[in-house]
mmCIF file of C-alpha atoms in Angstrom:
data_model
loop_
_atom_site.group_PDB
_atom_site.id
_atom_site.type_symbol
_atom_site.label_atom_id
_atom_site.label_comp_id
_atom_site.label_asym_id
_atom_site.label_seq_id
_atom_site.Cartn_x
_atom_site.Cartn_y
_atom_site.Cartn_z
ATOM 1 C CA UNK A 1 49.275 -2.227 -20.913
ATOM 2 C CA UNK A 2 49.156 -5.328 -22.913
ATOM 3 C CA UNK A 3 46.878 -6.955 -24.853
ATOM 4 C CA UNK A 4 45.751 -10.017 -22.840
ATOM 5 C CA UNK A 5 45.048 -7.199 -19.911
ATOM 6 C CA UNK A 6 43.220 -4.858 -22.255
ATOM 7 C CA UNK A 7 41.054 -8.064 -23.562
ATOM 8 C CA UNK A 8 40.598 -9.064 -19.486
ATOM 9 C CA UNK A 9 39.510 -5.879 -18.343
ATOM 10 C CA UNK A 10 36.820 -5.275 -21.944
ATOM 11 C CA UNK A 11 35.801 -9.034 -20.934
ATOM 12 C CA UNK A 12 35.103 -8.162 -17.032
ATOM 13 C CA UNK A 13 33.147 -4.747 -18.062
ATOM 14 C CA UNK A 14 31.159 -7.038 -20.083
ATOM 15 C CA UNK A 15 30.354 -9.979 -18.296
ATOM 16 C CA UNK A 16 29.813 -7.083 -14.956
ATOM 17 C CA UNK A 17 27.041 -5.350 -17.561
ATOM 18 C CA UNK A 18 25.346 -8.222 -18.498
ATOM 19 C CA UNK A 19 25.130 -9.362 -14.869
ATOM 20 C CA UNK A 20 23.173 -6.210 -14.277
ATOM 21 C CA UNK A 21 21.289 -6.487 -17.197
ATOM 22 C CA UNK A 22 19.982 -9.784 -15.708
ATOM 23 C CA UNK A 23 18.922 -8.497 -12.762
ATOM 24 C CA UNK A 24 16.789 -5.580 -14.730
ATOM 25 C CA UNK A 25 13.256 -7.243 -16.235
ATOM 26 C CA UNK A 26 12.057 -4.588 -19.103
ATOM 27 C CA UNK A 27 9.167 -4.806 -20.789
ATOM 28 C CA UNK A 28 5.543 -3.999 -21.701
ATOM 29 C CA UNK A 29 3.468 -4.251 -18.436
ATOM 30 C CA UNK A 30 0.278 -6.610 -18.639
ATOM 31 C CA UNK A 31 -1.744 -5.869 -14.885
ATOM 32 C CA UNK A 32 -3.274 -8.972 -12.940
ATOM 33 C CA UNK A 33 -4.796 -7.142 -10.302
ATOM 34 C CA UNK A 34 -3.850 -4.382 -8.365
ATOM 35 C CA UNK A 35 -0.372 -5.299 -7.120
ATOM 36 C CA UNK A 36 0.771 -7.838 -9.163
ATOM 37 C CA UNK A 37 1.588 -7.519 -13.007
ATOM 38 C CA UNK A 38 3.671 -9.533 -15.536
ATOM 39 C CA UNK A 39 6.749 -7.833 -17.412
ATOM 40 C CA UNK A 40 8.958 -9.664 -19.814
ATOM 41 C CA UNK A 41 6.910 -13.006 -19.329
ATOM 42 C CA UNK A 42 7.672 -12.798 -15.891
ATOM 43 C CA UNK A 43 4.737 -12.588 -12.993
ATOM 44 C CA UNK A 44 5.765 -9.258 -11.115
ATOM 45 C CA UNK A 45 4.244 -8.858 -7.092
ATOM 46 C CA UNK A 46 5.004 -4.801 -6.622
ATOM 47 C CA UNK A 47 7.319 -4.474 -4.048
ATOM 48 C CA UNK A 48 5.917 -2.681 -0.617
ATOM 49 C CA UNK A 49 2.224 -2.176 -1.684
ATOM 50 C CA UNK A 50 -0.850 -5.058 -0.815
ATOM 51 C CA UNK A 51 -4.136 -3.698 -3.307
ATOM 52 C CA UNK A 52 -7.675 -5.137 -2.287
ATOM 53 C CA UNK A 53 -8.387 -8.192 -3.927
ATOM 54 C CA UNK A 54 -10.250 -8.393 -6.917
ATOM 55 C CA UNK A 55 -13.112 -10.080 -5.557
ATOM 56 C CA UNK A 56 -12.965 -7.930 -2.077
ATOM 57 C CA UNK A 57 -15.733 -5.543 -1.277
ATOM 58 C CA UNK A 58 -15.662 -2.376 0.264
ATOM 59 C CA UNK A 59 -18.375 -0.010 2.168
ATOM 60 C CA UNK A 60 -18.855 3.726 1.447
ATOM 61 C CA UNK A 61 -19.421 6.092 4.195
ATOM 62 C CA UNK A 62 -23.038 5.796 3.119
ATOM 63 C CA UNK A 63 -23.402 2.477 3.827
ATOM 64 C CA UNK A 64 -22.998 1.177 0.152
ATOM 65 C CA UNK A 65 -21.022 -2.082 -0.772
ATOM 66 C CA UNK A 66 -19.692 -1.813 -3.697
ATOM 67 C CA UNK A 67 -16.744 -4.278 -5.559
ATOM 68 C CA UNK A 68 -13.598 -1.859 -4.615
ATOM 69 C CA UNK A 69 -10.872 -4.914 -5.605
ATOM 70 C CA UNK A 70 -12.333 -4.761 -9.258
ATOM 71 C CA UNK A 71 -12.569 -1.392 -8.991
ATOM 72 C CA UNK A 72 -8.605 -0.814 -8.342
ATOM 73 C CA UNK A 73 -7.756 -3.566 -10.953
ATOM 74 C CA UNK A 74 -9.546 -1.870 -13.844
ATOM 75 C CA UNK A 75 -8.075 1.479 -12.164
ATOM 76 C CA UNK A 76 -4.625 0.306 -12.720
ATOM 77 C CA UNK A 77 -5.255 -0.728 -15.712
ATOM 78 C CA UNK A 78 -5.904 1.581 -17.136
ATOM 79 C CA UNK A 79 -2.968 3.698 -15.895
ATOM 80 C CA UNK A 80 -0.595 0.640 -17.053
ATOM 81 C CA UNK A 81 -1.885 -1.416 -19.081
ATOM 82 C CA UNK A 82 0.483 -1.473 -22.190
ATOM 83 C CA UNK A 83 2.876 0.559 -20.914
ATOM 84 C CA UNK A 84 6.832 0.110 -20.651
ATOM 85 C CA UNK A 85 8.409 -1.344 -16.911
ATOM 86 C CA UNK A 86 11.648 -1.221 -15.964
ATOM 87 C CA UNK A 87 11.834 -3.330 -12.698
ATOM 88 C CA UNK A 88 14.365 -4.131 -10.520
ATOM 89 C CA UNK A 89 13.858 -7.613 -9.042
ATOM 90 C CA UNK A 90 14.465 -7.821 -4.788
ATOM 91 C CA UNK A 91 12.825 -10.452 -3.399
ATOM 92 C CA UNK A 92 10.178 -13.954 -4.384
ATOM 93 C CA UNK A 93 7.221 -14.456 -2.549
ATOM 94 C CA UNK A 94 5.976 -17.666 -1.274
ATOM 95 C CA UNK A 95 3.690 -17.822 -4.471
ATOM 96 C CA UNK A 96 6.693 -17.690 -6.774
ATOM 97 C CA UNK A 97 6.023 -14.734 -7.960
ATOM 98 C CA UNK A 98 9.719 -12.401 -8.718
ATOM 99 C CA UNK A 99 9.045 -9.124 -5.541
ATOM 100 C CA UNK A 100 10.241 -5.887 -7.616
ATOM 101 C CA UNK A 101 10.393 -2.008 -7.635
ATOM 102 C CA UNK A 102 8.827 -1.049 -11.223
ATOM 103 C CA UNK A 103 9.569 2.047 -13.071
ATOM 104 C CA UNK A 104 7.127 3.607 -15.724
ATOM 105 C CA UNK A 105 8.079 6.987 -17.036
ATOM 106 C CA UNK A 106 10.520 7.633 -14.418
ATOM 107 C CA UNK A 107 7.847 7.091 -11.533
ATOM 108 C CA UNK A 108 7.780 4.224 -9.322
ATOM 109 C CA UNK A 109 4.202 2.353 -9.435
ATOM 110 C CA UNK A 110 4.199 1.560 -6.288
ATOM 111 C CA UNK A 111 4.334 4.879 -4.810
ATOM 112 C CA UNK A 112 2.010 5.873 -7.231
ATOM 113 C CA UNK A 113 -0.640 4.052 -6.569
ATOM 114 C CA UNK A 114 -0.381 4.320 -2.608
ATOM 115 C CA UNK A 115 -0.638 8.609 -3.468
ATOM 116 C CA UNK A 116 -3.427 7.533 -5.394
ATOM 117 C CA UNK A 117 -5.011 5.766 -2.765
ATOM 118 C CA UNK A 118 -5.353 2.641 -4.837
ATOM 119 C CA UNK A 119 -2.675 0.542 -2.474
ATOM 120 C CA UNK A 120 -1.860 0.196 1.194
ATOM 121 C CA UNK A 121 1.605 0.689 2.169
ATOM 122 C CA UNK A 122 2.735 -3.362 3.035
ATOM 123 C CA UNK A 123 4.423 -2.332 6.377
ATOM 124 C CA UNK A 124 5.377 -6.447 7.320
ATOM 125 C CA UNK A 125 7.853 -6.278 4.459
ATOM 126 C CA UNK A 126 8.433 -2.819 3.902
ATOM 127 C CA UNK A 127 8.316 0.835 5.456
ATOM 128 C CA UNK A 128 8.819 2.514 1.477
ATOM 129 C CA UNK A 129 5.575 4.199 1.253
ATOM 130 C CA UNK A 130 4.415 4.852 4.885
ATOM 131 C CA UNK A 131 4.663 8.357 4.866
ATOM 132 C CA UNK A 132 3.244 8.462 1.074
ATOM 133 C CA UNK A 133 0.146 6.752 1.943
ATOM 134 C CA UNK A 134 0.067 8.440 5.622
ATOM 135 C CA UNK A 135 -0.932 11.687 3.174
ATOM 136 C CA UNK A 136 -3.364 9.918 1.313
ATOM 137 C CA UNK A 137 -5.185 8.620 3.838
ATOM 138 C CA UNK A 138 -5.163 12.458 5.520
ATOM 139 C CA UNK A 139 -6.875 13.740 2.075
ATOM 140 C CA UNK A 140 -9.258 10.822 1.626
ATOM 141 C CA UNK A 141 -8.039 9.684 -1.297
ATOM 142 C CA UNK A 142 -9.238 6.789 -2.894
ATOM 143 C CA UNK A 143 -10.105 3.648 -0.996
ATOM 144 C CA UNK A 144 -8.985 6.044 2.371
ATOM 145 C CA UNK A 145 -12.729 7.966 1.421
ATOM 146 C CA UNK A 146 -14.346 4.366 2.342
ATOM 147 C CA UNK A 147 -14.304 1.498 4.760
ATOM 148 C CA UNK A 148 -12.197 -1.266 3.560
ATOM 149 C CA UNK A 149 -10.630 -4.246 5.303
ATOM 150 C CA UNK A 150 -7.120 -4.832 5.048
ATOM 151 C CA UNK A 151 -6.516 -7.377 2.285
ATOM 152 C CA UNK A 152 -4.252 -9.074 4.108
ATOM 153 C CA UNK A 153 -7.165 -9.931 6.530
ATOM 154 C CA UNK A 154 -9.728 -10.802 3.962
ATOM 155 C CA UNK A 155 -6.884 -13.247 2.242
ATOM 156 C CA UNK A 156 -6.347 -14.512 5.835
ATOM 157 C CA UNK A 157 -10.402 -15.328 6.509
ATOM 158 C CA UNK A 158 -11.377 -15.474 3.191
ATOM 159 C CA UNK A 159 -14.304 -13.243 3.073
ATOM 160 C CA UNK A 160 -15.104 -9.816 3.999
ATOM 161 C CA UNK A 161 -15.673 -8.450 7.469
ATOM 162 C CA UNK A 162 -18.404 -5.928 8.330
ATOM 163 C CA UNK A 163 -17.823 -1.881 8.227
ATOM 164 C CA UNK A 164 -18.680 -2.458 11.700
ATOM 165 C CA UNK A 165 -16.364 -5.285 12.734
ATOM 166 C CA UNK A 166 -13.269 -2.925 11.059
ATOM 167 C CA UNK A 167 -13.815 -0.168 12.542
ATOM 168 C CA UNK A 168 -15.178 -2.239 16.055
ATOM 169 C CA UNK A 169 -15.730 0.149 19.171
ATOM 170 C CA UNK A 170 -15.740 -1.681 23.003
ATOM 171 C CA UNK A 171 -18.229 -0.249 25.340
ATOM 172 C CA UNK A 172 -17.457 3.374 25.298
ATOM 173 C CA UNK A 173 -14.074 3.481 24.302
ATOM 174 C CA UNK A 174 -15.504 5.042 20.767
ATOM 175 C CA UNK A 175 -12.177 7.613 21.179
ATOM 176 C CA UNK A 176 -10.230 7.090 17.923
ATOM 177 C CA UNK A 177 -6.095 7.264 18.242
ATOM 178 C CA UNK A 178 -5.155 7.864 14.899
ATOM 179 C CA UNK A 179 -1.678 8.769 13.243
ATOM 180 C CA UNK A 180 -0.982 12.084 10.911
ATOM 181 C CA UNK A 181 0.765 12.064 7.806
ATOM 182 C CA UNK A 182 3.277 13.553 9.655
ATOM 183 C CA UNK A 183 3.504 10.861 12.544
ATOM 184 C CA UNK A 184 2.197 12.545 15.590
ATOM 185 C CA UNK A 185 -0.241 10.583 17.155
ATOM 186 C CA UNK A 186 -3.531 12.637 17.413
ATOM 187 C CA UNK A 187 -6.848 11.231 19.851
ATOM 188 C CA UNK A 188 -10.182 12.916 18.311
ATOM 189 C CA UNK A 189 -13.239 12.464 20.350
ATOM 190 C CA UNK A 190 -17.198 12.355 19.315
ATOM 191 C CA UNK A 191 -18.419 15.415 18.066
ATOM 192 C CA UNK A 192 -15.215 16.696 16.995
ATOM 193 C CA UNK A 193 -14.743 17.908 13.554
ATOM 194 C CA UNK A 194 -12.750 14.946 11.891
ATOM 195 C CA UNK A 195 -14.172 12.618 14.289
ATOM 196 C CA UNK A 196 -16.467 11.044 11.469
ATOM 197 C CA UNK A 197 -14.074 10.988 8.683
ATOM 198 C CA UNK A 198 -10.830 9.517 10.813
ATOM 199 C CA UNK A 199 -10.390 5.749 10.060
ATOM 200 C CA UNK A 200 -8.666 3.656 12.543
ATOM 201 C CA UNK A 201 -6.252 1.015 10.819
ATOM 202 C CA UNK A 202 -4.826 -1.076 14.461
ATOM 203 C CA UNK A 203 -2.211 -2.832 12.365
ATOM 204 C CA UNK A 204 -0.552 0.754 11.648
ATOM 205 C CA UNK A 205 -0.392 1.168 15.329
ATOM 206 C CA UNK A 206 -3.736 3.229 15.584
ATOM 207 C CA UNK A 207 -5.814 2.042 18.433
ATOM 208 C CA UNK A 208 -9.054 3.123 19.859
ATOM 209 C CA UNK A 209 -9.131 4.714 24.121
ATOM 210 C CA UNK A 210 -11.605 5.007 26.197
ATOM 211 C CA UNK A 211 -10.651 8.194 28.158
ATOM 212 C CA UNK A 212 -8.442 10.901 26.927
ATOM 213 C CA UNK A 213 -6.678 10.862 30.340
ATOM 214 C CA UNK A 214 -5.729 7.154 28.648
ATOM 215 C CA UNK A 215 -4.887 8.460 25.207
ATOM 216 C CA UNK A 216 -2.712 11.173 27.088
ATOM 217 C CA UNK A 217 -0.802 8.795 28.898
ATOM 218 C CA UNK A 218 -0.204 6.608 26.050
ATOM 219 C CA UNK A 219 1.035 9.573 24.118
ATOM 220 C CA UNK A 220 -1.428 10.776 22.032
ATOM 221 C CA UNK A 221 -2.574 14.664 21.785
ATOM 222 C CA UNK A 222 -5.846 16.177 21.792
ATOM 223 C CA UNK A 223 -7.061 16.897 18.155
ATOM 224 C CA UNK A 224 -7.243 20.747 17.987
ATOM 225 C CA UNK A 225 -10.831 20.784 16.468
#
């Protein structure tokens, strides 16, 4: 092989690496709130995961509101704060703001915090983490242990909505359709025992019946207990 094609193909592997390298933002992680961080100078929106905004309240089971956005910034925080990213860049919002997957330690943040219960999975722009935070929510973790309104609705009407509004029952259709960790769609009725603790989120595609005959025919299953 010549020289001029050995110096073409070294020059190609090169310019192909630093391409990539381009498209990788590394660097030490300062947290906005609790899905959006800057890496590298650069102002990072995690990709797949919407956090409660840092002036958005939540309401314990008790009744209790509480500041649950400032909460889950100072919780990530302190997981992150400091820390080494490696993110890989996908999308830019409407805000600007560079969409990415971010690494730390070999885990991905995103599906970290959604475990956690710290995040929602963002199902309009991405199905990543349903199944992750499907098992929070089944353990209660985090914000699933409360009553919190999506943040995507309290950005939409800028203010919080009542526990009572979220979780709204017509008439008597109080029977709650709710879906497993698993993905089968389970109906639990009042007085049963996860009735209380079941959280109906509509715009996962949980919905509330007022029969069981309905929840039957819309393909739900009796909860066993």
């Amino acid at each position: 092989m010549s020289r001029i094609a050995v110096f073409l193909i070294f020059a190609l592997c090169l310019l192909v690496a630093s391409y990539a390298m381009a498209g990788t933002l590394t660097g030490t992680i300062r947290v906005i709130d609790g899905d959006t961080i800057d890496v590298a100078g650069t102002r990072v929106r995690l990709h797949g995961i919407d956090a409660p905004e840092a002036s958005q309240s939540c309401t314990t089971n008790q009744g209790k509101s509480w500041n649950c956005g400032a909460w889950v910034s100072r919780e990530v925080r302190a997981r992150y704060q400091g820390r080494k990213a490696v993110c890989t860049p996908l999308d830019r919002d409407r805000h600007g703001r560079t969409v990415a997957r971010c690494m730390v330690g070999g885990e991905d943040i995103g599906a970290t915090l959604v475990a956690q219960g710290l995040a929602f999975a963002y199902r309009r722009y991405a199905m990543d983490y349903d199944l992750v935070e499907k098992q929070a929510a089944a353990a209660d973790r985090g914000l699933w242990a409360m009553n919190v309104q999506n943040p995507a609705d309290y950005r939409r009407n800028g203010q919080a909505v009542a526990p009572s509004q979220r979780q709204s029952v017509a008439g008597d259709c109080n029977i709650k359709g709710n879906i497993s960790a698993k993905g089968e769609r389970i109906f639990h009725r009042p007085g049963q025992e996860h009735y209380d603790r079941t959280r109906i989120n509509t715009a996962q595609g949980e919905r509330w019946f007022c029969s069981a005959a309905e929840a039957v025919a819309a393909g739900w299953r009796a909860a066993r207990r």
